[in-house]
Coordinates of C-alpha atoms in Angstrom, one line a residue:
M1041 CA 135.5 -29.7 -69.4
T1042 CA 138.3 -27.8 -67.7
P1043 CA 138.6 -27.6 -63.9
E1044 CA 137.6 -23.9 -64.0
E1045 CA 134.4 -24.8 -65.9
N1046 CA 133.6 -27.5 -63.5
F1047 CA 134.0 -25.1 -60.6
K1048 CA 131.8 -22.5 -62.4
E1049 CA 129.1 -25.1 -62.8
S1050 CA 129.4 -26.1 -59.2
D1051 CA 129.0 -22.4 -58.2
E1052 CA 125.6 -22.4 -60.0
S1053 CA 124.6 -25.3 -57.8
R1054 CA 125.9 -23.6 -54.7
S1055 CA 123.8 -20.5 -55.5
I1056 CA 120.7 -22.7 -55.2
I1057 CA 121.9 -24.0 -51.8
E1058 CA 122.5 -20.5 -50.6
D1059 CA 119.1 -19.2 -51.8
T1060 CA 117.5 -19.2 -48.4
P1061 CA 115.4 -16.5 -46.6
K1062 CA 117.5 -13.6 -45.4
D1063 CA 117.2 -14.2 -41.7
E1064 CA 118.4 -17.8 -42.3
S1065 CA 121.1 -17.1 -44.9
L1066 CA 124.3 -19.0 -44.5
D1067 CA 126.2 -15.9 -45.6
N1068 CA 125.3 -13.6 -42.7
K1069 CA 127.9 -12.4 -40.2
D1070 CA 126.9 -14.8 -37.5
T1071 CA 127.9 -18.0 -39.3
R1072 CA 129.7 -19.3 -36.2
S1073 CA 126.5 -18.9 -34.2
L1074 CA 124.6 -20.7 -37.0
E1075 CA 126.9 -23.7 -36.8
V1076 CA 126.7 -23.8 -33.0
N1077 CA 122.9 -23.7 -33.1
A1078 CA 122.8 -26.4 -35.8
V1079 CA 125.1 -28.7 -33.8
E1080 CA 123.1 -28.1 -30.7
A1081 CA 119.9 -28.9 -32.6
L1082 CA 121.3 -32.3 -33.7
E1083 CA 122.7 -33.1 -30.2
S1084 CA 119.3 -32.4 -28.6
K1085 CA 117.6 -35.1 -30.8
S1086 CA 117.0 -38.5 -29.2
Y1087 CA 117.5 -41.8 -30.8
K1088 CA 113.7 -42.0 -31.1
D1089 CA 113.9 -39.3 -33.7
Y1090 CA 116.0 -41.5 -36.0
I1091 CA 113.7 -44.5 -36.0
W1092 CA 112.5 -43.9 -39.5
I1093 CA 115.9 -43.5 -41.1
T1094 CA 117.1 -46.5 -39.1
I1095 CA 114.3 -48.6 -40.7
L1096 CA 115.2 -47.3 -44.1
C1097 CA 118.9 -48.0 -43.7
F1098 CA 118.1 -51.5 -42.4
M1099 CA 116.2 -52.0 -45.7
I1100 CA 119.5 -51.2 -47.5
A1101 CA 121.4 -53.4 -45.2
F1102 CA 119.1 -56.3 -46.0
G1103 CA 121.4 -56.8 -49.0
G1104 CA 123.8 -58.4 -46.5
F1105 CA 121.1 -61.0 -45.6
V1106 CA 121.3 -62.3 -49.2
F1107 CA 125.0 -62.9 -48.8
G1108 CA 124.7 -64.4 -45.4
Y1109 CA 121.8 -66.7 -46.4
D1110 CA 124.0 -68.2 -49.2
T1111 CA 126.8 -68.8 -46.7
G1112 CA 124.5 -70.5 -44.3
T1113 CA 122.8 -72.8 -46.8
I1114 CA 125.7 -73.9 -49.0
S1115 CA 127.5 -75.6 -46.1
G1116 CA 124.4 -77.7 -45.6
F1117 CA 123.7 -78.4 -49.2
V1118 CA 127.1 -80.1 -49.8
N1119 CA 126.2 -82.6 -46.9
M1120 CA 122.7 -83.4 -48.0
T1121 CA 122.0 -86.8 -49.4
D1122 CA 119.9 -85.8 -52.5
F1123 CA 122.4 -83.0 -53.4
I1124 CA 125.3 -85.6 -53.2
D1125 CA 123.3 -88.2 -55.2
R1126 CA 122.6 -85.6 -58.0
F1127 CA 125.9 -83.8 -58.2
G1128 CA 128.4 -86.2 -56.7
Q1129 CA 130.6 -88.8 -58.3
L1130 CA 131.0 -92.5 -57.8
N1131 CA 133.8 -93.9 -55.6
D1132 CA 135.3 -97.4 -55.8
N1133 CA 132.5 -98.9 -53.8
G1134 CA 129.8 -97.4 -56.1
E1135 CA 128.8 -94.8 -53.6
R1136 CA 128.2 -91.1 -54.4
Y1137 CA 130.4 -88.5 -52.9
L1138 CA 131.5 -84.9 -53.5
S1139 CA 135.2 -84.7 -54.2
N1140 CA 137.3 -81.9 -52.7
I1141 CA 137.5 -80.2 -56.1
R1142 CA 133.8 -80.2 -56.6
T1143 CA 133.1 -79.1 -53.1
G1144 CA 135.7 -76.4 -53.4
M1145 CA 134.4 -75.2 -56.7
I1146 CA 130.7 -75.2 -55.7
I1147 CA 131.4 -73.1 -52.6
S1148 CA 134.2 -70.9 -53.9
I1149 CA 133.0 -69.9 -57.4
F1150 CA 130.5 -67.7 -55.6
N1151 CA 133.4 -65.5 -54.4
I1152 CA 134.8 -65.1 -57.9
G1153 CA 131.4 -63.8 -59.0
C1154 CA 131.3 -61.5 -56.1
C1155 CA 134.7 -60.0 -56.9
I1156 CA 133.7 -59.4 -60.6
G1157 CA 130.3 -58.0 -59.6
G1158 CA 131.9 -55.6 -57.1
L1159 CA 134.4 -54.3 -59.6
V1160 CA 132.2 -54.1 -62.6
F1161 CA 128.5 -53.8 -61.8
S1162 CA 128.8 -51.5 -58.7
K1163 CA 129.4 -48.7 -61.3
V1164 CA 125.6 -48.9 -61.9
G1165 CA 125.2 -47.2 -58.5
D1166 CA 127.4 -44.3 -59.7
I1167 CA 125.6 -43.8 -63.0
Y1168 CA 121.9 -44.4 -62.1
G1169 CA 121.9 -44.0 -58.3
R1170 CA 122.4 -46.3 -55.3
R1171 CA 118.7 -47.4 -55.3
I1172 CA 118.7 -48.4 -58.9
G1173 CA 122.0 -50.2 -58.4
L1174 CA 120.6 -52.4 -55.7
M1175 CA 117.4 -53.1 -57.7
F1176 CA 119.5 -54.1 -60.7
S1177 CA 121.6 -56.4 -58.6
M1178 CA 118.5 -58.3 -57.4
V1179 CA 117.5 -58.9 -61.1
I1180 CA 120.9 -60.6 -61.6
Y1181 CA 120.4 -62.5 -58.3
I1182 CA 117.0 -64.0 -59.4
I1183 CA 118.6 -65.1 -62.7
G1184 CA 121.3 -67.0 -60.8
I1185 CA 118.8 -68.7 -58.5
I1186 CA 116.7 -69.8 -61.5
V1187 CA 119.9 -71.4 -63.0
Q1188 CA 120.6 -73.2 -59.7
I1189 CA 117.2 -74.4 -58.8
S1190 CA 116.6 -75.9 -62.3
S1191 CA 119.7 -78.0 -62.0
Q1192 CA 119.1 -81.8 -62.3
T1193 CA 122.4 -83.7 -62.4
H1194 CA 125.0 -81.4 -63.7
W1195 CA 127.2 -80.0 -60.9
Y1196 CA 128.7 -77.3 -63.2
Q1197 CA 125.2 -75.8 -63.6
I1198 CA 125.2 -75.2 -59.9
C1199 CA 128.6 -73.5 -60.3
I1200 CA 127.3 -71.3 -63.1
G1201 CA 124.3 -70.3 -61.1
R1202 CA 126.4 -69.5 -58.0
A1203 CA 128.7 -67.4 -60.1
I1204 CA 125.8 -65.4 -61.4
T1205 CA 124.4 -64.8 -57.9
G1206 CA 127.9 -63.9 -56.8
L1207 CA 127.8 -61.0 -59.4
S1208 CA 124.8 -59.7 -57.6
V1209 CA 126.1 -60.1 -54.1
G1210 CA 129.4 -58.5 -55.0
T1211 CA 127.5 -55.5 -56.3
V1212 CA 125.4 -55.3 -53.1
S1213 CA 128.4 -55.6 -50.9
V1214 CA 129.9 -52.4 -52.4
I1215 CA 126.7 -50.3 -52.8
S1216 CA 124.9 -51.1 -49.5
P1217 CA 127.6 -49.9 -47.0
M1218 CA 128.3 -46.9 -49.3
F1219 CA 124.6 -46.0 -49.5
I1220 CA 124.1 -46.3 -45.8
S1221 CA 127.2 -44.1 -45.0
E1222 CA 126.1 -41.4 -47.4
S1223 CA 122.5 -41.3 -46.2
S1224 CA 122.7 -41.8 -42.4
P1225 CA 123.2 -39.1 -39.8
K1226 CA 126.8 -39.1 -38.7
V1227 CA 125.8 -39.7 -35.0
L1228 CA 124.5 -43.2 -36.1
R1229 CA 126.6 -43.8 -39.2
G1230 CA 128.9 -46.5 -37.8
T1231 CA 125.9 -48.3 -36.1
L1232 CA 123.8 -48.3 -39.2
V1233 CA 126.6 -49.5 -41.4
C1234 CA 127.1 -52.4 -39.0
C1235 CA 123.5 -53.3 -39.6
F1236 CA 124.8 -54.6 -43.0
Q1237 CA 126.8 -57.1 -41.0
L1238 CA 123.9 -57.8 -38.7
C1239 CA 121.9 -58.8 -41.8
I1240 CA 124.7 -61.1 -43.0
T1241 CA 124.7 -62.9 -39.6
L1242 CA 120.9 -63.1 -39.6
G1243 CA 121.1 -64.6 -43.1
I1244 CA 123.7 -67.2 -42.0
F1245 CA 121.5 -68.2 -39.1
I1246 CA 118.3 -68.4 -41.1
G1247 CA 120.2 -70.4 -43.7
Y1248 CA 121.4 -72.9 -41.1
C1249 CA 117.8 -73.2 -39.7
C1250 CA 116.4 -73.8 -43.2
T1251 CA 118.8 -76.6 -44.0
Y1252 CA 118.3 -78.1 -40.6
G1253 CA 114.5 -78.1 -41.2
T1254 CA 114.7 -79.8 -44.6
K1255 CA 117.7 -82.2 -44.2
K1256 CA 115.4 -85.1 -43.3
L1257 CA 113.4 -84.8 -46.6
T1258 CA 114.2 -87.6 -49.1
N1259 CA 114.0 -85.7 -52.4
S1260 CA 115.3 -82.5 -54.0
A1261 CA 113.1 -80.5 -51.7
Q1262 CA 116.0 -80.9 -49.3
W1263 CA 117.9 -78.1 -51.0
R1264 CA 115.3 -76.6 -53.5
I1265 CA 113.1 -75.3 -50.7
P1266 CA 115.9 -73.3 -49.0
L1267 CA 117.1 -72.2 -52.4
G1268 CA 113.6 -71.1 -53.5
L1269 CA 113.3 -68.8 -50.5
C1270 CA 115.9 -66.6 -52.2
F1271 CA 113.2 -65.3 -54.5
L1272 CA 111.4 -63.9 -51.5
W1273 CA 114.6 -62.1 -50.2
A1274 CA 115.2 -60.5 -53.6
I1275 CA 111.7 -59.2 -54.0
F1276 CA 111.8 -57.8 -50.4
L1277 CA 115.0 -55.8 -51.1
G1278 CA 113.8 -54.6 -54.5
V1279 CA 110.5 -53.4 -53.3
G1280 CA 112.1 -51.8 -50.2
M1281 CA 114.3 -49.6 -52.4
L1282 CA 111.1 -47.9 -53.7
F1283 CA 110.7 -46.3 -50.3
M1284 CA 114.3 -45.3 -49.7
P1285 CA 115.4 -41.7 -50.4
E1286 CA 118.5 -41.5 -52.7
S1287 CA 121.9 -40.7 -51.3
P1288 CA 122.2 -36.9 -50.8
R1289 CA 125.8 -36.9 -51.9
Y1290 CA 125.0 -38.7 -55.1
L1291 CA 122.1 -36.2 -55.7
V1292 CA 124.4 -33.2 -55.1
E1293 CA 127.0 -34.6 -57.5
K1294 CA 124.2 -34.9 -60.1
K1295 CA 123.2 -31.3 -59.5
R1296 CA 119.8 -32.4 -58.1
I1297 CA 120.0 -29.9 -55.2
E1298 CA 116.4 -29.8 -54.1
D1299 CA 116.2 -33.6 -54.1
A1300 CA 119.3 -33.7 -52.0
R1301 CA 117.8 -31.2 -49.5
A1302 CA 114.7 -33.4 -49.2
S1303 CA 116.9 -36.5 -48.6
I1304 CA 118.9 -34.8 -45.8
A1305 CA 115.8 -33.5 -44.2
K1306 CA 114.2 -37.0 -44.2
S1307 CA 117.4 -38.7 -42.9
N1308 CA 117.6 -36.3 -40.0
K1309 CA 113.9 -36.0 -39.5
L1310 CA 114.0 -32.2 -39.9
A1311 CA 112.0 -29.6 -41.8
I1312 CA 113.3 -29.1 -45.4
D1313 CA 114.1 -25.4 -44.6
N1314 CA 115.9 -26.2 -41.3
K1315 CA 119.3 -24.5 -40.8
V1316 CA 120.9 -27.9 -40.1
V1317 CA 119.8 -29.1 -43.5
S1318 CA 121.2 -26.0 -45.3
L1319 CA 124.5 -26.3 -43.4
E1320 CA 124.9 -30.0 -44.2
L1321 CA 124.0 -29.4 -47.8
Q1322 CA 126.5 -26.7 -48.1
L1323 CA 129.2 -28.9 -46.5
I1324 CA 128.4 -31.7 -49.0
Q1325 CA 128.5 -29.2 -51.9
A1326 CA 131.9 -27.8 -50.8
G1327 CA 133.4 -31.3 -50.8
I1328 CA 132.0 -32.0 -54.2
D1329 CA 133.2 -28.6 -55.5
R1330 CA 136.8 -29.6 -54.5
E1331 CA 136.5 -32.9 -56.2
E1332 CA 135.1 -31.5 -59.4
M1333 CA 137.9 -29.0 -59.7
A1334 CA 140.2 -31.9 -60.3
G1335 CA 138.0 -33.3 -63.1
T1336 CA 136.5 -36.7 -63.6
A1337 CA 137.9 -39.5 -61.4
S1338 CA 139.6 -42.4 -63.2
W1339 CA 141.1 -45.6 -62.0
K1340 CA 144.5 -44.0 -62.2
E1341 CA 143.4 -41.6 -59.4
L1342 CA 143.4 -44.5 -57.0
I1343 CA 147.2 -44.2 -57.3
T1344 CA 147.8 -40.5 -57.9
G1345 CA 144.8 -38.9 -56.1
K1346 CA 145.0 -36.7 -53.1
P1347 CA 144.8 -36.4 -50.2
A1348 CA 146.6 -39.8 -49.6
I1349 CA 144.2 -41.8 -51.9
L1350 CA 146.8 -44.5 -52.6
K1351 CA 147.5 -44.9 -48.9
R1352 CA 143.8 -45.3 -48.2
V1353 CA 143.3 -47.7 -51.0
L1354 CA 146.2 -50.0 -49.8
T1355 CA 144.9 -49.7 -46.2
G1356 CA 141.4 -50.8 -47.4
I1357 CA 142.8 -53.7 -49.4
A1358 CA 144.8 -54.9 -46.4
L1359 CA 141.9 -54.5 -44.0
A1360 CA 139.4 -56.3 -46.2
S1361 CA 141.9 -59.1 -46.8
L1362 CA 142.6 -59.5 -43.1
Q1363 CA 138.9 -59.8 -42.5
Q1364 CA 139.0 -63.1 -44.5
L1365 CA 142.3 -64.1 -43.0
T1366 CA 140.9 -64.0 -39.5
G1367 CA 139.5 -67.5 -40.3
N1368 CA 135.8 -66.8 -40.0
N1369 CA 134.8 -68.6 -43.2
Y1370 CA 136.9 -71.5 -42.1
F1371 CA 134.0 -72.1 -39.7
F1372 CA 131.0 -70.8 -41.7
Y1373 CA 131.6 -72.6 -45.0
F1374 CA 132.8 -75.8 -43.5
A1375 CA 131.0 -75.8 -40.1
T1376 CA 129.0 -79.0 -40.9
T1377 CA 132.2 -80.9 -42.1
I1378 CA 134.3 -79.7 -39.2
F1379 CA 131.9 -80.7 -36.5
K1380 CA 131.5 -84.2 -37.9
A1381 CA 135.3 -84.5 -37.3
V1382 CA 134.8 -83.7 -33.6
G1383 CA 132.4 -86.6 -33.2
L1384 CA 129.1 -84.7 -33.1
E1385 CA 126.3 -86.8 -34.7
D1386 CA 124.0 -83.9 -35.7
S1387 CA 126.5 -81.3 -37.1
F1388 CA 123.6 -79.4 -38.7
K1389 CA 122.3 -78.6 -35.2
T1390 CA 125.7 -77.4 -34.1
S1391 CA 126.0 -75.1 -37.2
M1392 CA 122.6 -73.6 -36.2
I1393 CA 123.9 -72.9 -32.7
L1394 CA 127.0 -71.1 -34.2
G1395 CA 124.7 -69.1 -36.5
C1396 CA 122.7 -68.0 -33.5
V1397 CA 125.8 -66.9 -31.6
N1398 CA 127.0 -65.1 -34.7
F1399 CA 123.8 -63.2 -35.1
L1400 CA 123.3 -62.2 -31.4
S1401 CA 127.0 -61.1 -31.1
T1402 CA 126.5 -58.6 -33.9
F1403 CA 124.3 -56.6 -31.6
V1404 CA 127.3 -56.1 -29.4
N1405 CA 129.1 -54.7 -32.5
I1406 CA 126.3 -52.3 -33.2
W1407 CA 126.5 -51.0 -29.7
A1408 CA 130.3 -50.9 -29.4
I1409 CA 131.3 -49.4 -32.7
E1410 CA 130.1 -45.9 -31.7
R1411 CA 130.9 -46.2 -28.0
F1412 CA 134.5 -47.4 -28.2
G1413 CA 135.4 -46.4 -31.8
R1414 CA 136.7 -48.4 -34.7
R1415 CA 140.3 -49.0 -33.7
L1416 CA 139.7 -50.3 -30.2
C1417 CA 137.0 -52.7 -31.4
L1418 CA 139.3 -54.2 -34.0
L1419 CA 142.2 -54.4 -31.6
I1420 CA 140.1 -56.2 -29.0
G1421 CA 138.6 -58.5 -31.6
S1422 CA 142.0 -59.5 -33.0
T1423 CA 143.4 -60.3 -29.6
G1424 CA 140.4 -62.3 -28.6
M1425 CA 140.4 -64.3 -31.8
F1426 CA 144.1 -64.9 -31.6
I1427 CA 143.7 -66.5 -28.2
C1428 CA 140.8 -68.6 -29.3
F1429 CA 142.5 -69.9 -32.4
V1430 CA 145.6 -70.9 -30.4
I1431 CA 143.5 -73.0 -28.0
Y1432 CA 141.4 -74.4 -30.8
S1433 CA 144.3 -75.4 -32.9
V1434 CA 146.3 -77.0 -30.0
L1435 CA 143.3 -79.0 -28.8
G1436 CA 142.4 -80.2 -32.3
S1437 CA 145.9 -81.2 -33.3
T1438 CA 147.1 -82.7 -30.0
N1439 CA 144.2 -83.9 -28.0
L1440 CA 141.1 -84.5 -30.1
Y1441 CA 142.1 -87.8 -31.8
E1442 CA 143.1 -90.9 -29.8
T1443 CA 145.6 -92.0 -32.4
S1444 CA 147.7 -90.3 -35.1
D1445 CA 145.4 -91.6 -37.8
F1446 CA 143.2 -88.5 -38.2
Q1447 CA 141.0 -90.2 -40.8
N1448 CA 139.8 -93.2 -38.8
S1449 CA 140.7 -92.5 -35.2
P1450 CA 138.0 -92.2 -32.5
T1451 CA 137.8 -88.8 -30.9
H1452 CA 137.7 -87.5 -27.3
L1453 CA 134.2 -86.1 -27.0
P1454 CA 135.1 -83.8 -24.1
T1455 CA 137.8 -82.2 -26.2
G1456 CA 135.4 -81.9 -29.1
R1457 CA 132.9 -80.1 -26.8
A1458 CA 135.6 -77.8 -25.6
M1459 CA 136.4 -76.9 -29.2
I1460 CA 132.8 -76.1 -29.9
F1461 CA 132.8 -73.7 -26.9
I1462 CA 136.0 -72.1 -28.1
T1463 CA 134.5 -71.8 -31.6
C1464 CA 131.5 -70.0 -30.1
L1465 CA 133.8 -67.6 -28.2
Y1466 CA 135.8 -67.0 -31.4
I1467 CA 132.6 -66.2 -33.3
F1468 CA 131.6 -63.8 -30.6
F1469 CA 134.8 -61.8 -30.9
F1470 CA 134.6 -61.8 -34.7
A1471 CA 131.0 -60.8 -35.0
S1472 CA 131.2 -58.1 -32.3
T1473 CA 134.3 -56.4 -33.8
W1474 CA 135.8 -57.2 -37.2
A1475 CA 132.6 -58.4 -38.9
G1476 CA 130.9 -55.0 -39.0
G1477 CA 133.8 -52.8 -38.1
V1478 CA 135.5 -53.4 -41.5
Y1479 CA 132.5 -52.4 -43.5
A1480 CA 132.1 -49.2 -41.3
I1481 CA 135.7 -48.2 -41.9
L1482 CA 135.7 -48.9 -45.6
S1483 CA 132.5 -46.9 -46.1
E1484 CA 134.0 -43.9 -44.3
T1485 CA 137.6 -43.9 -45.6
Y1486 CA 137.3 -42.6 -49.2
P1487 CA 136.1 -39.3 -50.8
L1488 CA 133.0 -39.4 -52.9
R1489 CA 134.8 -39.1 -56.3
V1490 CA 136.6 -42.4 -55.9
R1491 CA 134.5 -44.1 -53.2
S1492 CA 132.8 -46.7 -55.3
K1493 CA 136.0 -47.6 -57.2
A1494 CA 138.1 -47.8 -54.0
M1495 CA 135.5 -49.8 -52.1
A1496 CA 135.1 -52.2 -55.1
V1497 CA 138.9 -52.8 -55.1
A1498 CA 139.0 -53.3 -51.3
I1499 CA 136.0 -55.6 -51.1
G1500 CA 137.2 -57.4 -54.3
S1501 CA 140.3 -58.4 -52.4
N1502 CA 138.1 -59.7 -49.7
W1503 CA 136.2 -61.9 -52.2
I1504 CA 139.5 -63.1 -53.8
W1505 CA 140.7 -64.3 -50.4
G1506 CA 137.3 -65.8 -49.7
F1507 CA 137.7 -67.8 -52.9
L1508 CA 141.2 -69.0 -52.1
I1509 CA 140.2 -70.0 -48.5
S1510 CA 136.9 -71.7 -49.5
F1511 CA 138.5 -73.5 -52.5
T1512 CA 141.6 -74.8 -50.8
S1513 CA 140.3 -75.4 -47.2
S1514 CA 138.7 -78.8 -48.1
F1515 CA 142.1 -80.0 -49.3
I1516 CA 144.0 -78.5 -46.4
I1517 CA 141.6 -79.8 -43.8
N1518 CA 141.9 -83.3 -45.2
S1519 CA 145.7 -83.0 -45.3
I1520 CA 146.8 -81.2 -42.1
H1521 CA 143.5 -81.1 -40.2
F1522 CA 143.5 -78.8 -37.2
Y1523 CA 147.0 -77.6 -37.8
Y1524 CA 145.4 -75.4 -40.4
G1525 CA 144.3 -73.2 -37.5
F1526 CA 147.8 -72.0 -36.9
V1527 CA 147.8 -70.3 -40.3
F1528 CA 145.0 -68.0 -39.2
T1529 CA 146.6 -67.6 -35.8
G1530 CA 149.6 -66.0 -37.5
C1531 CA 147.3 -63.7 -39.6
L1532 CA 145.5 -62.5 -36.5
A1533 CA 148.9 -61.6 -34.9
V1534 CA 149.6 -59.5 -38.0
S1535 CA 146.2 -57.9 -37.8
V1536 CA 146.9 -56.5 -34.3
V1537 CA 150.0 -54.7 -35.6
F1538 CA 148.3 -53.5 -38.7
V1539 CA 145.3 -52.0 -36.9
Y1540 CA 147.5 -50.1 -34.4
F1541 CA 149.8 -48.6 -37.0
C1542 CA 147.6 -48.1 -40.0
I1543 CA 143.9 -47.7 -39.1
M1544 CA 142.5 -44.2 -38.5
E1545 CA 139.8 -43.5 -35.9
T1546 CA 136.8 -42.1 -37.8
K1547 CA 134.2 -42.3 -35.0
G1548 CA 132.0 -39.2 -35.0
L1549 CA 133.5 -37.6 -38.1
T1550 CA 131.7 -36.5 -41.2
L1551 CA 133.0 -38.0 -44.5
E1552 CA 134.4 -34.6 -45.3
E1553 CA 136.3 -34.4 -42.0
V1554 CA 137.8 -37.8 -42.7
D1555 CA 139.3 -36.3 -45.8
E1556 CA 140.7 -33.4 -43.9
M1557 CA 142.3 -35.7 -41.3
Y1558 CA 144.2 -37.6 -44.1
S1559 CA 145.1 -34.3 -45.7
Q1560 CA 146.8 -33.2 -42.4
G1561 CA 148.8 -36.4 -42.2
I1562 CA 147.6 -37.4 -38.8
L1563 CA 149.2 -40.5 -37.4
P1564 CA 146.7 -43.4 -36.8
W1565 CA 147.6 -43.9 -33.2
R1566 CA 146.9 -40.2 -32.6
S1567 CA 143.8 -39.9 -34.7
E1568 CA 141.4 -40.5 -31.7
S1569 CA 142.4 -37.2 -30.2
W1570 CA 142.3 -35.2 -33.5
V1571 CA 139.9 -32.2 -33.5
P1572 CA 138.6 -31.3 -37.0
P1573 CA 138.1 -27.7 -38.2
S1574 CA 134.6 -26.3 -37.7
Q1575 CA 131.9 -27.3 -40.1
E1576 CA 131.5 -23.7 -41.2
E1577 CA 135.2 -23.3 -42.0
M1578 CA 135.1 -26.5 -44.1
A1579 CA 131.8 -25.5 -45.8
T1580 CA 133.0 -22.1 -46.9
A1581 CA 136.8 -22.6 -47.5
T1582 CA 137.3 -24.6 -50.7
G1583 CA 140.9 -25.3 -49.8
Y1584 CA 140.1 -27.8 -47.0
A1585 CA 141.1 -31.4 -47.6
K1586 CA 143.2 -30.4 -50.6
P1587 CA 147.0 -30.0 -50.6
K1588 CA 148.1 -26.4 -51.1
H1589 CA 149.6 -27.0 -54.5
E1590 CA 146.2 -28.1 -55.8
H1591 CA 144.3 -25.0 -54.7
V1592 CA 142.7 -23.1 -57.5
S1593 CA 144.4 -19.7 -58.0
D1594 CA 142.5 -16.6 -57.0
A1595 CA 143.9 -14.8 -60.1

């Protein structure tokens, strides 16, 4: 199909959108007045009017809980006696233990599965819809849990099961933030996308609590009970999708205009024939018209696409990679092991405290992301984490151990307690800024035609770094101990520079306005003061957010 035929087909869809009563037509002379009235109508709505869509988006965000719960439980599993007895190996004294390689593989293989799932299976959300994509991912997740929970003595069966569940979580990590950003009102979009991270932190905390509650059991119930609860989380998410309206942008792309109109009305809690619904629908249609004029998106378009698609893809990859390189999983995956090193007898309890701090701090992220914007949140977070890691690494490498023998030396308990406090402060800065802020930015950065592909690549890079860190950290920790923290300190210094010079401020912008900002070549450090064209101009002028040489000729 040629670009002109695509555009003709989209015109037929547009005619459906514009088929409104005469006194409410979007083609009357007073279009500017219509836009003003529509904007005023939205601004007059209170947050109470968005309770229902918030609940629905939280249901989508629950996919993050599945990921977080895995992170919270696996750090406990590898330190449980029954798990070690079943899947460990014998040392010279005839005792069971998990080697660095086995520990690294059991923890990190999950990230490889996530990377593949995000790149491959997230396409299901493009073909069959976001709701079906999430339900499909939960089927894969249940299969992976069955493989793990049925394991008896073969450690590689645990690895296979975790790789399968990783396929599911990788799919969820792409579809969930994308689904939320496409369905939520723009006034709450950043906040609701951050709910995905809130659910991750809730999952980590609940995972810590479950392993703390079962660690004293003497049989496989130690780890099988927490693992079995995963069936409940999968059923909850799958059933929840039955009540969620489909993404309006996906529906318009599939020419299901009336379904899209109903979805927008439900998201904004408005009547289906409301002017705001018609204007938003027309704006979405105009954006999709522009995309269809260029034909079907391919992977090549991530390099050649406009406006500035390659720049956005590279920015997303770097941002998602830096989220891992802040060092957060250094604490979350190895929390139990690390706090044994600082002399704490019940490291499970300490991990639970960290999980609680992580969860509560995410509420700050939800509040701050729309109040202060994306850029400022990330800059504050990077600076705070940098300071925390400097203190943590210096204390651990110079003052924690009484002798230079890190393996057998007694530790200074006051120093250990100070490091726990610094760790809590670090987690506060991470959870209140970078944790949810990255997902919010990624979900807003790309146009619809390449969004799932670009997000899959960006989040895939996140999972790859997660694999590298989780697989190698056990070796590095045993080799250089707390000097490892200086590696993340350097990465955090880089993140400050990167955010300032490369990240656009997308607070308060529609997804179509973000496209226009990139099209105009706005500099990142000036993006906060950028004023977008009016919605009516963008909805009725097909040329917006497209370079001039790509405009369709009027001839």
